[in-house]
Coordinates of N, CA and C and ligand atoms in Angstrom, one line a residue:
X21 N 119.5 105.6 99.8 CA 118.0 105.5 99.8 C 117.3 106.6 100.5
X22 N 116.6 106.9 99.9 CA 115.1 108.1 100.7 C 114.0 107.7 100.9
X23 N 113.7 108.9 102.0 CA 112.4 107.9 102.4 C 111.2 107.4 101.1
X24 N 111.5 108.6 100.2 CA 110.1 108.4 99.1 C 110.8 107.1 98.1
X25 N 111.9 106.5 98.5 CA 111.8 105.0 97.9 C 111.3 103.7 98.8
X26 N 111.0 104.6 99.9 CA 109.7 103.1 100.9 C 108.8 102.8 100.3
X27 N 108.4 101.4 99.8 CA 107.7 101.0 99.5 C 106.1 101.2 100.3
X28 N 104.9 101.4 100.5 CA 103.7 101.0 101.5 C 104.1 99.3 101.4
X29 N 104.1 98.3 100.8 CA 104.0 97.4 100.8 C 104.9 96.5 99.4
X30 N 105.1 95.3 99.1 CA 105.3 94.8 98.1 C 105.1 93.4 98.0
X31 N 104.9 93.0 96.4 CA 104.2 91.8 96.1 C 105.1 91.6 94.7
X32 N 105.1 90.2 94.8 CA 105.8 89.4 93.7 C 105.1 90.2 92.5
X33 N 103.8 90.0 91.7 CA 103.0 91.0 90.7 C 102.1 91.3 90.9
X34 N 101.1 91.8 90.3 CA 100.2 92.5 90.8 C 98.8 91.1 90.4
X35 N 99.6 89.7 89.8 CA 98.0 88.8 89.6 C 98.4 88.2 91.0
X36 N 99.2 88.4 92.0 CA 99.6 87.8 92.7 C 99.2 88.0 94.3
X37 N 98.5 89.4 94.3 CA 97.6 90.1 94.9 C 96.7 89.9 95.6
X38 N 96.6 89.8 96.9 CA 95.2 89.0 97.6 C 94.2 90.5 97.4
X39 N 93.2 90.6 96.1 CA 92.2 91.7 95.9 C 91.7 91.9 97.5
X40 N 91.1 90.9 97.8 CA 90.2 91.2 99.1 C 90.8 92.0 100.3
X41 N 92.5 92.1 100.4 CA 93.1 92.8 101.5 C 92.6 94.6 100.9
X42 N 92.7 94.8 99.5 CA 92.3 96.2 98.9 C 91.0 96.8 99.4
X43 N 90.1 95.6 99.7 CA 88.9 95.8 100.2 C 89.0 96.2 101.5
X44 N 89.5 95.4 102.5 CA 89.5 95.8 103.7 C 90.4 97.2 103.9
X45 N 91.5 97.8 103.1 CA 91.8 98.7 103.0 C 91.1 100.2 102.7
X46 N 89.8 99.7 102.2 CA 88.8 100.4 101.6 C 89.4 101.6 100.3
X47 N 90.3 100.4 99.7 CA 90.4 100.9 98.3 C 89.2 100.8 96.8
X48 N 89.3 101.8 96.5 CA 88.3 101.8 95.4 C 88.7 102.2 93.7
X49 N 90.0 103.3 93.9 CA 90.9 103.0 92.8 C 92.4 102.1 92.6
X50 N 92.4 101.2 91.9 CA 94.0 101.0 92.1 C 94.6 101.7 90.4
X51 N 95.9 102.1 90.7 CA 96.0 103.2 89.7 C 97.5 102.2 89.3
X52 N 97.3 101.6 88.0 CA 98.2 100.5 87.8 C 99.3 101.2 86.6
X53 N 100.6 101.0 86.9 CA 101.5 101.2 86.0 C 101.4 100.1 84.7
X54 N 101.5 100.1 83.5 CA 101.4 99.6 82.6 C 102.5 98.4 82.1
X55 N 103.6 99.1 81.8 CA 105.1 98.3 80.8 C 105.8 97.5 82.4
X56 N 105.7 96.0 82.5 CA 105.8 95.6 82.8 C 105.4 95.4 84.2
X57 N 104.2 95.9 84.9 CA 103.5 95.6 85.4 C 102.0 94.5 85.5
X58 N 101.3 95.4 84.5 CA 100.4 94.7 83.9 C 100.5 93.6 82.4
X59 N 101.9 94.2 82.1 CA 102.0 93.7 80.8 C 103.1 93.3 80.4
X60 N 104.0 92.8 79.8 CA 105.4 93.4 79.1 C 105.5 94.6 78.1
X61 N 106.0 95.3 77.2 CA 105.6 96.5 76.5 C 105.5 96.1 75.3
X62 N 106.1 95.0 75.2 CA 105.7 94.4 73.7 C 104.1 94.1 73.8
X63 N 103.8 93.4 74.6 CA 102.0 93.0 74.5 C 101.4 94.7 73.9
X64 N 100.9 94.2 73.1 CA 99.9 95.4 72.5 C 98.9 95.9 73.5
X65 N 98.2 94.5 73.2 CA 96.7 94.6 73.9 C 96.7 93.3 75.4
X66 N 95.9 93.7 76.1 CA 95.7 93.1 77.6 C 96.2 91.9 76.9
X67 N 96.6 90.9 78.1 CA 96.3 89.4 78.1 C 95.3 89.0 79.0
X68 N 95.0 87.6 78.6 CA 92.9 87.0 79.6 C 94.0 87.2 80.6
X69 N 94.9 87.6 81.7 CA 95.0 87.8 82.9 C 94.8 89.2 83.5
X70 N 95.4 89.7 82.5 CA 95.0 91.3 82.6 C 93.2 91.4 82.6
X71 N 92.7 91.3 81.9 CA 91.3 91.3 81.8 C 90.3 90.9 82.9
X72 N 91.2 89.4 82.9 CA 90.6 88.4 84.4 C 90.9 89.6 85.7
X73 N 91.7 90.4 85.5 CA 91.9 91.1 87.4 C 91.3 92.2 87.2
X74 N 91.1 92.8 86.1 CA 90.1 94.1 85.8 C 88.9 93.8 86.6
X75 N 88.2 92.2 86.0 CA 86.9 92.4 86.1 C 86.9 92.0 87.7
X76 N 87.9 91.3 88.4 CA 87.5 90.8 89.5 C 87.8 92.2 90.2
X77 N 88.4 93.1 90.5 CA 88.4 94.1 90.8 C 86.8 94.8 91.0
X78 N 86.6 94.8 89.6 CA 85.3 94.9 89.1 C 84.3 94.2 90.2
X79 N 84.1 93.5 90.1 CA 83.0 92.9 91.1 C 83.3 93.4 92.4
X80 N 84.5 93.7 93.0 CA 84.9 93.8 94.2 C 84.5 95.4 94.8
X81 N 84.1 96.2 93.5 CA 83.8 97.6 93.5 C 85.0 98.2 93.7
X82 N 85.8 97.6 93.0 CA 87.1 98.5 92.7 C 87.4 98.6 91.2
X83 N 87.8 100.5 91.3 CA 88.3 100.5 89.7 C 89.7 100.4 89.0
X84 N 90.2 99.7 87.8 CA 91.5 99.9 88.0 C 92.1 100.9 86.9
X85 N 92.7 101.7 86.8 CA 92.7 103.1 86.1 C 94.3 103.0 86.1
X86 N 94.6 103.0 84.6 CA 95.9 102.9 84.1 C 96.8 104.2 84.0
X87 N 97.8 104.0 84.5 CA 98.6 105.4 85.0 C 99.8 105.0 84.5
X88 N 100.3 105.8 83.2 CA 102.0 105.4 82.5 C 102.5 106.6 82.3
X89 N 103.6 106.4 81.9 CA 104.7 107.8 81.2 C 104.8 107.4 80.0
X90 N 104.3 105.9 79.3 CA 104.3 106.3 77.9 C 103.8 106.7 77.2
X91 N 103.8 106.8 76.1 CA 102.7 107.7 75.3 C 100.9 107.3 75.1
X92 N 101.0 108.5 74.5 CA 98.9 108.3 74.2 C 98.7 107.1 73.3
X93 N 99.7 107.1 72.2 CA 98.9 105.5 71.2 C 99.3 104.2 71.9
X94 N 100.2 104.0 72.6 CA 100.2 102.6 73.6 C 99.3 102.6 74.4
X95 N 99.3 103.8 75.5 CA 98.7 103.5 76.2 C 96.9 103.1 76.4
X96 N 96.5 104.2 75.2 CA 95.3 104.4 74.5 C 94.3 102.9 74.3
X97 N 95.4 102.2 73.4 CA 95.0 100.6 72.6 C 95.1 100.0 73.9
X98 N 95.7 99.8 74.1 CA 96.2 98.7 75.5 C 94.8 99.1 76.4
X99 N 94.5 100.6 76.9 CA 93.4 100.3 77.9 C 92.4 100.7 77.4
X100 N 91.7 101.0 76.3 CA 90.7 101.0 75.7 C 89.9 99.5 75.5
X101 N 91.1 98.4 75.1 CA 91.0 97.1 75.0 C 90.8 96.4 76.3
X102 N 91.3 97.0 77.6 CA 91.0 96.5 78.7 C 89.3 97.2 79.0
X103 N 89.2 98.3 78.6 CA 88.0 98.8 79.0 C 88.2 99.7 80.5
X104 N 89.3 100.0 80.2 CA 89.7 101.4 81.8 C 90.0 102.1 81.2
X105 N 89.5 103.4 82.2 CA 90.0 104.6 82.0 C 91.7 104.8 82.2
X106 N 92.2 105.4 81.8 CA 93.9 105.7 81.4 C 94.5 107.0 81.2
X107 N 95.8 107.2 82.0 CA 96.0 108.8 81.7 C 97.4 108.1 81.7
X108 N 98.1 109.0 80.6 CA 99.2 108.3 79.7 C 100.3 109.5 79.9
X109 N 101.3 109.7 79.8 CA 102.0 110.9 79.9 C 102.2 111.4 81.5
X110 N 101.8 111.0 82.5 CA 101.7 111.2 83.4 C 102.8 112.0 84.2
X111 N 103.8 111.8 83.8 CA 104.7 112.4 84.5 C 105.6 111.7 85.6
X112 N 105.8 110.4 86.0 CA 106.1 109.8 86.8 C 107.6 110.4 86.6
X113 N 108.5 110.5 87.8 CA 108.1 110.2 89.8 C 107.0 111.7 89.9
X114 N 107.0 112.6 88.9 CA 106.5 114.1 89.5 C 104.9 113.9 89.7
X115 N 104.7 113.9 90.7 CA 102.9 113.6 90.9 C 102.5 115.3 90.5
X116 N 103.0 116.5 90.1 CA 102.5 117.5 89.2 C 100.5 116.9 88.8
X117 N 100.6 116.3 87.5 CA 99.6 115.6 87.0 C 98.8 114.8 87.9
X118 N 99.2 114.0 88.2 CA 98.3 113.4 88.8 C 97.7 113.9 90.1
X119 N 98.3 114.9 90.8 CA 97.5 115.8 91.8 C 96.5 116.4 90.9
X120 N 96.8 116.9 89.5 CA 95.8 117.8 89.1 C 94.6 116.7 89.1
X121 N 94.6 115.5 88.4 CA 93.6 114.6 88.2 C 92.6 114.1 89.3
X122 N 93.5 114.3 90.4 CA 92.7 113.6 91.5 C 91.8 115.0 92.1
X123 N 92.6 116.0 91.5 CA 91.4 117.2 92.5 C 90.2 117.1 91.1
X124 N 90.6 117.3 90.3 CA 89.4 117.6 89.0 C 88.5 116.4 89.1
X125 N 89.4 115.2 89.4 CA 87.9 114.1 89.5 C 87.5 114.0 91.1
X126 N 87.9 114.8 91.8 CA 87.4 114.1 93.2 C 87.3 113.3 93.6
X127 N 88.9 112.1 93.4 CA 89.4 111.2 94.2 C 89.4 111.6 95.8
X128 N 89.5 110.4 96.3 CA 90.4 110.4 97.8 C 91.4 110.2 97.9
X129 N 92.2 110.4 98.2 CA 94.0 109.8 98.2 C 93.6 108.4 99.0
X130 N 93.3 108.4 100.1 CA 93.2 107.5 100.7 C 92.4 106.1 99.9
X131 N 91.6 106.3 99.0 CA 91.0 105.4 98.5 C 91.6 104.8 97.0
X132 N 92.7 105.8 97.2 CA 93.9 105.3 95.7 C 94.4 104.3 96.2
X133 N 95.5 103.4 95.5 CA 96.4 102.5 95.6 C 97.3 102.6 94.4
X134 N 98.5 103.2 94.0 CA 99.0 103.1 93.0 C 100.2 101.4 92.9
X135 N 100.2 100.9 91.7 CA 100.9 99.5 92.0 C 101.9 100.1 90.5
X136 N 103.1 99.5 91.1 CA 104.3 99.3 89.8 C 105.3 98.8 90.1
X137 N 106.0 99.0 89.2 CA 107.7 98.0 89.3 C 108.9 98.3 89.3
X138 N 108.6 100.0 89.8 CA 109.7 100.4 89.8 C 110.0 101.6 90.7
X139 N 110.9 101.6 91.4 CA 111.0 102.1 92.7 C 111.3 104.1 92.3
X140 N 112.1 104.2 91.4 CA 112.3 105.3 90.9 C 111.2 106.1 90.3
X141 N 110.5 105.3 89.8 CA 109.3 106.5 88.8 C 108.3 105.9 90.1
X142 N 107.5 104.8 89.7 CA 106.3 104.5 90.7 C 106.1 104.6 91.7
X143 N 107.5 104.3 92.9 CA 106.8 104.4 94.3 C 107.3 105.5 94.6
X144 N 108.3 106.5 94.2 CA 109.1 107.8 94.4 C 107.1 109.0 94.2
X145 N 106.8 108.7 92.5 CA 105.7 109.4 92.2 C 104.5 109.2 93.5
X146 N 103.8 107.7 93.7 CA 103.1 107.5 94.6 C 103.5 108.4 96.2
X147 N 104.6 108.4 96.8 CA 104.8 108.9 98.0 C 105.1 110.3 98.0
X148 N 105.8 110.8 96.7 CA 105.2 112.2 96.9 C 104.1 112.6 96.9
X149 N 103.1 112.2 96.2 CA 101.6 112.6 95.8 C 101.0 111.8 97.4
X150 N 101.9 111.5 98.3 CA 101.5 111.2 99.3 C 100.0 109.9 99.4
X151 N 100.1 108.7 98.7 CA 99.0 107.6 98.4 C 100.0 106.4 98.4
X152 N 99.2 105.6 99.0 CA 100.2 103.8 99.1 C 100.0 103.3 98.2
X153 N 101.0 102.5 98.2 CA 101.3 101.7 96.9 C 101.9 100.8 97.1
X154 N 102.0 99.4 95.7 CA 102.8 98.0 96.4 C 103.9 98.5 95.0
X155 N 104.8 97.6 95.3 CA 106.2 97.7 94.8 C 106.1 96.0 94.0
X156 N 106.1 96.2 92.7 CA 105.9 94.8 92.1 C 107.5 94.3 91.8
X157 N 107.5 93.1 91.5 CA 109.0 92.7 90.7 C 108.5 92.5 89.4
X158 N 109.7 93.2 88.2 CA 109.4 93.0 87.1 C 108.2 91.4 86.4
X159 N 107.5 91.9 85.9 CA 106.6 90.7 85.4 C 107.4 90.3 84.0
X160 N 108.1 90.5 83.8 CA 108.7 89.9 82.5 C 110.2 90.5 82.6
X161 N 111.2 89.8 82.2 CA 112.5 90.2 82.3 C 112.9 91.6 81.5
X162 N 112.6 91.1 80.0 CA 112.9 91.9 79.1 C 111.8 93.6 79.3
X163 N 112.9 95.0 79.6 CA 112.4 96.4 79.4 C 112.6 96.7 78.2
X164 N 111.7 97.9 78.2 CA 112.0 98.6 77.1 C 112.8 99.3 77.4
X165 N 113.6 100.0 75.8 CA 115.0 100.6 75.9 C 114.8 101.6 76.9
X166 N 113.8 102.6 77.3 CA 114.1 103.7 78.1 C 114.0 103.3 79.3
X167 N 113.6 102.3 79.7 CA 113.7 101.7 81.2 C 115.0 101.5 81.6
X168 N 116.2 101.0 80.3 CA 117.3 100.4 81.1 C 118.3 101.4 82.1
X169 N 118.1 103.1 81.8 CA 118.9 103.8 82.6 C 118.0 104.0 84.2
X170 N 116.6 103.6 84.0 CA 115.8 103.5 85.5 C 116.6 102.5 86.4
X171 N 116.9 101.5 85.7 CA 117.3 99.9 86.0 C 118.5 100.4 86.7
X172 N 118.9 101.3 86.4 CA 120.6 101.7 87.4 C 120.2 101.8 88.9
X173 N 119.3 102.4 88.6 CA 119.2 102.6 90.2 C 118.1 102.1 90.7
X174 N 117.4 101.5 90.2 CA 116.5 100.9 90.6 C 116.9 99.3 91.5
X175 N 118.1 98.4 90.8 CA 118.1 97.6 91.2 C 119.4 97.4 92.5
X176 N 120.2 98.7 92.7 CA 120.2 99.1 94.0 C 119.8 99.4 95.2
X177 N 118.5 99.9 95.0 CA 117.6 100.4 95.7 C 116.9 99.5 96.2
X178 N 116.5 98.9 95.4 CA 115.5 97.1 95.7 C 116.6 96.6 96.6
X179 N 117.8 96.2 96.3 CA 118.7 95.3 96.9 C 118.3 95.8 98.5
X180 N 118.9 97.5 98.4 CA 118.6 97.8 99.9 C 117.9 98.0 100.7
X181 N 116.6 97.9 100.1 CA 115.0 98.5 100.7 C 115.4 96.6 101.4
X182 N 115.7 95.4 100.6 CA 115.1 94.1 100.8 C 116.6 94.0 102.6
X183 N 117.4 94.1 102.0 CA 118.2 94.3 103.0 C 118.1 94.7 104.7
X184 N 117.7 95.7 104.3 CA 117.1 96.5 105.2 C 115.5 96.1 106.4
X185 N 115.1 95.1 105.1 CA 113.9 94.7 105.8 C 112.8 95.8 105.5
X186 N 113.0 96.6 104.6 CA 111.9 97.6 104.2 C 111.0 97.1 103.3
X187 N 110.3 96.0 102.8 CA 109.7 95.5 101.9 C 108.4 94.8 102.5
X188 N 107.8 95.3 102.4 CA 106.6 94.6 103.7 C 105.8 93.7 102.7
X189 N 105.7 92.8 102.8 CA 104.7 91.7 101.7 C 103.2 92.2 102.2
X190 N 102.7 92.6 100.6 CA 101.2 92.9 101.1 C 100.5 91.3 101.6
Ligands
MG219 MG1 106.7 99.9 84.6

């Protein structure tokens, strides 16, 4: 294990989430991983839960901005239908991209939160690009085919991070 597989924190899923601790964090973007985080990959479009934590987000003055490695037509439908902004192709673990995004929009790092489910692409990406992030458990059992060679090492990694006591419950 490396350090850039420490989690900032982790939580069962991301509906499972106390929003109001984001606040006291003085988060303003959470930059959510898609295929089984927010969704399973079969779901096309949001489900009313997905929708439901957009908008409470929403009232909370937090935005939630979809960040995947799969392509432009999933990811496109899927957050178009939620009504967020989305950058698809991203490049996950290589924060490359998404450094570019955060200088061209004039984020804060500090005011990001990236959330996903997987220790190899999501929280490896998040801690290079140097921004916290929670470490979800799959929200649905079933991955897509290109996830299962992530799954090698991913479910190692979890074993040991939990082991270890490196999993800090947000
Ligand atoms: Mg995922």
């Amino acid at each position: 294990m490396l350090k850039r597989h420490i989690p900032t924190f982790h939580a069962q899923n991301v509906y499972e989430i106390d929003l109001n601790k984001l606040v006291d964090l003085h988060i303003k973007y959470v930059f959510c991983d898609l295929d089984n985080t927010l969704d399973s990959y079969r779901q096309k479009t949001p489900s009313p839960r997905a929708v439901e934590l957009v908008k409470k987000l929403k009232e909370l003055g937090i935005e939630l901005i979809v960040v995947s490695n799969n392509t432009g037509p999933r990811v496109e439908k899927y957050a178009s239908k939620l009504g967020v902004t989305y950058f698809s192709r991203i490049g996950k673990p290589f924060p490359r991209k998404l450094n570019k995004i955060i200088l061209e929009k004039g984020y804060s790092k500090d005011e990001i939160i990236i959330i996903g489910d997987q220790v190899v692409t999501d929280i490896s990406f998040a801690n290079k690009a140097g921004i916290k992030n929670i470490l979800c458990e799959k929200l649905v059992k079933e991955d897509q085919p290109t996830t299962h060679f992530n799954r090698l090492f991913d479910r190692p990694l979890r074993r040991s991070l939990r082991k270890k006591n490196l999993l800090k419950e947000f």
